Each structure stands twice: as structure tokens, then as C-alpha cells.
Short mmCIF file of C-alpha atoms in Angstrom, two decimals:
data_model
loop_
_atom_site.label_atom_id
_atom_site.label_comp_id
_atom_site.label_asym_id
_atom_site.label_seq_id
_atom_site.Cartn_x
_atom_site.Cartn_y
_atom_site.Cartn_z
CA GLY L 1 0.34 -0.27 0.08
CA ALA L 2 1.12 4.25 -0.35
CA VAL L 3 3.21 5.02 2.46
CA VAL L 4 3.05 7.78 4.24
CA SER L 5 5.37 9.71 6.70
CA GLN L 6 5.29 12.22 9.60
CA HIS L 7 8.31 13.90 10.98
CA PRO L 8 8.96 14.21 14.14
CA SER L 9 6.87 11.65 15.21
CA TRP L 10 7.35 13.11 18.83
CA VAL L 11 8.04 16.77 19.59
CA ILE L 12 7.82 18.85 23.86
CA CYS L 13 8.35 22.55 23.42
CA LYS L 14 8.00 25.26 25.55
CA SER L 15 4.17 27.71 25.95
CA GLY L 16 3.80 29.88 24.02
CA THR L 17 6.21 28.43 20.49
CA SER L 18 5.56 26.99 17.77
CA VAL L 19 5.87 23.92 16.15
CA LYS L 20 6.32 22.22 12.40
CA ILE L 21 5.11 19.15 11.27
CA GLU L 22 5.76 17.31 8.13
CA CYS L 23 3.58 15.16 6.14
CA ARG L 24 5.25 13.68 3.23
CA SER L 25 3.13 11.04 0.94
CA LEU L 26 6.27 8.90 -0.02
CA ASP L 27 5.19 6.35 -3.43
CA PHE L 28 1.98 8.15 -4.36
CA GLN L 29 1.31 12.40 -5.68
CA ALA L 30 -1.85 13.69 -3.11
CA THR L 31 -3.04 16.57 -4.39
CA THR L 32 -4.95 16.29 -0.83
CA MET L 33 -4.22 16.47 2.72
CA PHE L 34 -6.35 15.81 6.08
CA TRP L 35 -4.44 16.91 8.81
CA TYR L 36 -6.65 15.36 12.04
CA ARG L 37 -6.46 15.48 15.57
CA GLN L 38 -6.32 12.40 18.32
CA PHE L 39 -7.05 12.62 22.03
CA PRO L 40 -6.70 9.37 24.23
CA LYS L 41 -9.27 6.78 23.66
CA GLN L 42 -10.57 9.18 21.78
CA SER L 43 -11.76 8.82 18.21
CA LEU L 44 -9.68 10.96 15.55
CA MET L 45 -11.33 14.70 14.81
CA LEU L 46 -10.58 15.92 11.12
CA MET L 47 -9.10 19.56 11.61
CA ALA L 48 -8.38 20.30 7.90
CA THR L 49 -8.46 19.51 4.49
CA SER L 50 -5.44 20.57 2.53
CA ASN L 51 -5.53 21.15 -0.86
CA GLU L 52 -2.46 21.26 -3.08
CA GLY L 53 -1.94 25.44 -4.74
CA SER L 54 -4.78 26.49 -2.77
CA LYS L 55 -6.00 26.96 1.22
CA ALA L 56 -6.51 25.62 3.75
CA THR L 57 -10.30 24.31 4.96
CA TYR L 58 -10.68 23.86 8.19
CA GLU L 59 -13.28 22.55 9.99
CA GLN L 60 -15.51 24.16 12.67
CA GLY L 61 -14.37 25.65 15.91
CA VAL L 62 -10.62 24.87 14.94
CA GLU L 63 -9.21 28.21 15.23
CA LYS L 64 -6.80 28.75 11.24
CA ASP L 65 -4.91 31.57 12.62
CA LYS L 66 -2.94 28.88 15.13
CA PHE L 67 -2.81 25.83 12.99
CA LEU L 68 -1.40 26.98 10.00
CA ILE L 69 -1.10 24.57 7.39
CA ASN L 70 0.54 24.75 3.63
CA HIS L 71 0.21 22.23 0.95
CA ALA L 72 2.85 22.96 -0.81
CA SER L 73 3.50 20.23 -3.26
CA LEU L 74 2.03 16.95 -4.18
CA THR L 75 3.68 15.02 -1.98
CA LEU L 76 4.52 17.96 1.38
CA SER L 77 1.47 19.79 3.25
CA THR L 78 3.12 20.59 7.46
CA LEU L 79 0.91 22.02 10.42
CA THR L 80 2.06 24.51 12.47
CA VAL L 81 0.51 25.25 15.44
CA THR L 82 1.32 28.21 16.74
CA SER L 83 1.71 29.83 20.26
CA ALA L 84 1.31 26.58 21.48
CA HIS L 85 -0.54 26.16 25.13
CA PRO L 86 -1.38 22.51 27.18
CA GLU L 87 -4.50 22.17 25.97
CA ASP L 88 -2.38 21.39 22.96
CA SER L 89 -1.24 18.15 23.43
CA SER L 90 -2.70 15.85 21.20
CA PHE L 91 -1.78 12.92 18.92
CA TYR L 92 -1.85 15.18 15.31
CA ILE L 93 -1.43 12.65 12.09
CA CYS L 94 -2.42 13.39 8.95
CA SER L 95 -3.95 11.56 5.42
CA ALA L 96 -2.95 11.60 2.31
CA THR L 97 -5.52 10.46 -0.54
CA THR L 98 -4.63 8.22 -3.62
CA LEU L 99 -6.48 8.27 -6.74
CA THR L 100 -8.65 5.70 -5.97
CA TYR L 101 -9.53 7.19 -3.23
CA GLU L 102 -8.49 5.20 -0.55
CA GLN L 103 -6.80 7.01 2.23
CA TYR L 104 -3.20 6.39 4.53
CA PHE L 105 -2.53 7.97 7.35
CA GLY L 106 0.62 9.18 8.65
CA PRO L 107 2.59 7.10 11.79
CA GLY L 108 1.70 10.64 14.22
CA THR L 109 3.29 13.06 16.07
CA ARG L 110 3.33 13.40 19.91
CA LEU L 111 3.25 17.25 20.55
CA THR L 112 3.72 17.54 24.62
CA VAL L 113 3.49 21.40 25.08
CA THR L 114 5.27 21.64 29.06
CA SER P 1 -26.53 16.44 11.39
CA GLN P 2 -23.91 13.21 10.17
CA LYS P 3 -23.62 10.36 12.92
CA ILE P 4 -21.64 7.31 12.42
CA GLU P 5 -22.23 4.64 15.79
CA GLN P 6 -20.07 1.58 15.83
CA ASN P 7 -21.79 -0.59 17.80
CA SER P 8 -19.85 -1.28 20.60
CA GLU P 9 -16.83 0.47 22.10
CA ALA P 10 -15.27 -3.09 23.38
CA LEU P 11 -15.99 -6.28 21.75
CA ASN P 12 -14.13 -9.77 23.29
CA ILE P 13 -13.74 -12.51 21.41
CA GLN P 14 -12.89 -16.36 21.60
CA GLU P 15 -9.35 -16.93 18.89
CA GLY P 16 -10.19 -18.91 15.87
CA LYS P 17 -13.95 -17.97 15.95
CA THR P 18 -15.34 -14.61 13.57
CA ALA P 19 -16.13 -10.90 15.03
CA THR P 20 -18.36 -8.73 13.89
CA LEU P 21 -18.17 -5.18 13.72
CA THR P 22 -21.13 -3.05 13.32
CA CYS P 23 -21.17 0.36 11.09
CA ASN P 24 -24.78 1.89 11.30
CA TYR P 25 -24.46 6.25 9.70
CA THR P 26 -27.45 8.98 9.85
CA ASN P 27 -28.47 11.80 7.89
CA TYR P 28 -25.82 10.72 5.67
CA SER P 29 -25.19 8.84 1.65
CA PRO P 30 -21.22 8.08 2.03
CA ALA P 31 -20.57 6.86 -1.82
CA TYR P 32 -17.44 4.93 0.04
CA LEU P 33 -17.04 2.99 2.81
CA GLN P 34 -13.86 2.34 4.89
CA TRP P 35 -12.64 0.84 7.73
CA TYR P 36 -8.93 1.04 9.36
CA ARG P 37 -6.57 -0.56 12.57
CA GLN P 38 -5.23 0.79 14.70
CA ASP P 39 -2.88 -0.02 17.38
CA PRO P 40 -2.85 2.58 20.36
CA GLY P 41 -0.27 5.51 19.99
CA ARG P 42 -0.31 5.17 15.65
CA GLY P 43 -1.67 6.71 13.27
CA PRO P 44 -4.82 3.90 11.12
CA VAL P 45 -3.59 1.27 9.51
CA PHE P 46 -6.63 1.14 5.69
CA LEU P 47 -8.29 -2.60 5.55
CA LEU P 48 -10.66 -2.49 3.07
CA LEU P 49 -12.86 0.18 1.13
CA ILE P 50 -16.08 -0.41 -0.46
CA ARG P 51 -18.70 1.33 -3.05
CA GLU P 52 -21.61 2.38 -2.47
CA ASN P 53 -22.89 0.09 -5.78
CA GLU P 54 -20.81 -2.90 -3.92
CA LYS P 55 -22.95 -5.33 -1.87
CA GLU P 56 -19.65 -7.34 0.22
CA LYS P 57 -15.56 -7.19 -0.31
CA ARG P 58 -13.56 -9.53 0.79
CA LYS P 59 -9.06 -9.37 1.05
CA GLU P 60 -7.98 -13.18 2.79
CA ARG P 61 -9.64 -12.69 7.17
CA LEU P 62 -11.73 -9.77 6.11
CA LYS P 63 -14.62 -9.30 4.80
CA VAL P 64 -16.87 -5.85 4.61
CA THR P 65 -20.72 -5.61 3.64
CA PHE P 66 -22.41 -2.08 2.52
CA ASP P 67 -25.99 -1.86 2.88
CA THR P 68 -27.39 1.19 2.09
CA THR P 69 -30.49 -0.04 2.19
CA LEU P 70 -30.16 -0.41 6.40
CA LYS P 71 -27.65 2.20 6.45
CA GLN P 72 -24.87 -0.11 7.46
CA SER P 73 -21.42 -1.90 7.22
CA LEU P 74 -20.32 -4.86 8.85
CA PHE P 75 -17.11 -6.05 9.20
CA HIS P 76 -16.25 -9.73 9.90
CA ILE P 77 -12.88 -11.08 10.45
CA THR P 78 -13.02 -14.88 10.29
CA ALA P 79 -10.16 -17.71 12.42
CA SER P 80 -10.00 -14.47 14.91
CA GLN P 81 -6.12 -14.21 15.79
CA PRO P 82 -5.10 -12.19 19.22
CA ALA P 83 -2.86 -10.72 16.90
CA ASP P 84 -6.08 -8.78 15.34
CA SER P 85 -6.31 -7.00 18.03
CA ALA P 86 -6.79 -3.33 18.02
CA THR P 87 -9.63 -0.42 17.43
CA TYR P 88 -11.28 -0.37 14.64
CA LEU P 89 -12.35 2.28 12.34
CA CYS P 90 -15.12 2.93 10.72
CA ALA P 91 -15.01 5.64 7.84
CA PRO P 92 -17.80 6.86 5.49
CA SER P 93 -16.73 9.17 2.59
CA ASP P 94 -18.81 11.37 0.45
CA SER P 95 -19.41 11.29 -3.47
CA SER P 96 -16.02 13.32 -3.21
CA ALA P 97 -13.80 11.43 -1.44
CA SER P 98 -13.14 15.26 -0.28
CA LYS P 99 -13.34 14.51 4.26
CA ILE P 100 -14.03 11.31 5.65
CA ILE P 101 -14.85 11.04 8.65
CA PHE P 102 -14.86 8.44 11.59
CA GLY P 103 -16.28 6.78 13.99
CA SER P 104 -15.63 6.20 17.84
CA GLY P 105 -13.97 3.04 16.57
CA THR P 106 -14.67 -0.64 18.09
CA ARG P 107 -11.79 -1.61 20.19
CA LEU P 108 -11.87 -6.07 20.03
CA SER P 109 -10.27 -7.76 21.80
CA ILE P 110 -8.86 -11.87 21.13
CA ARG P 111 -8.20 -14.74 23.73
CA PRO P 112 -5.85 -17.20 23.28
#
């Protein structure tokens, strides 16, 4: 199957700093990528849809100025958590869709804000 | 609003038996439905995709059905093994497949 990578796999940062998470589709091109957040023992919550070359579409309740998404190429999307606070600590997961609509997920990034 | 329900939060099955997981959706007419497996601390792993015009799909010990009248999908694991223990997520997607919405998941435990 298709492979999606994320970097870093985990990160610890201080409150008020910004953190960038990268998502790459390694063996296919993805015009659309998605960013999810998952809290312990909960399901994945879609944050935004990232389209190559255009602005991301954010889900209701997700602050676009806090979670900056850039989809610069067909294989790379980045999520930047700006001015992070402890409540932003979570498991962030990206995914990419193939031409046959199968969606493949990255391994996730564990963010801890102290 | 769209709602996806998976039959139970947790399911315990004896090794060798068939595990059946249920996904029901309301206020929604998905064109596709995907099933994923998620292990703790990891991203979901794609298992199967079934289209609205397909009744059933199989892959090795896995079988998925899709009943658009009942608005339900069933996910079966035959000859279950302890290694099948994980959380399984149901994820319908719309006609443009622009985004998918996840169910809450069913935590499956296979006991030896």
C-alpha cells in the first residue's frame, strides 16, 4: 500500500512557542491531504483539508490562525501549531488520498506542550 | 447532522471465532466506506474500501458488507487471532471523497 510519513514522531515544546509538523506521501502524489487530532481514548477529529496550491479548509471550531497549514507540493503538507499551549498537547495525524479514494495515514506526531 | 455509530466500545472474542463489528450511519449517504485498524500510539492503517454499488468485499480473512438501505456496514474477521486485537474504525466518505468522518471505533480483544 501507499506510504505516508510524518516528522517528527514526537516533540516537546514550551508554552508560547511554535511547532511545525511535516507530512509526506512517499510513493504517490496527493492533491489532498488531511490533518486530524486525536485525544486519548477518542476517535480522530478532522481539523482541516489541505489542497495543493490553495488555502486549507478548516473544520468548524478549528482556529486557522493557530493551526497554519501549507500544502506546497503534491507530496508535502505542513501543520504549524503557533503559540502552543498545554491544551494543544495531542496526537496529530495526517493522511493523503490516492486517485482511487483510499486514504492512507501517517504514523502520527505526539505533541506535548509544557 | 451526520452521525456514525459503531456497535460497541469493546468486543471480546475467543480466538478462532469470527468477530463482527457494526457501523451504522444517519443523515448521510456515503459513496464509499473504509475500515481501518489502529493500534495504540499509531496512525490508522487502511484495511478495505467498499463502494456504494458493492454489496461485499473480501481480503484474506476480512470481509466487509455495505447495505445502503439499512445504512450499515458490517466488518468480519474470520479465524480471529490475538494479533487482530486493536481498535477498528469505520469511515464513510462522500461522493467526492473530499473528507471522511470517523466512527468512535470498536476496541477488539481476541483472547487465546
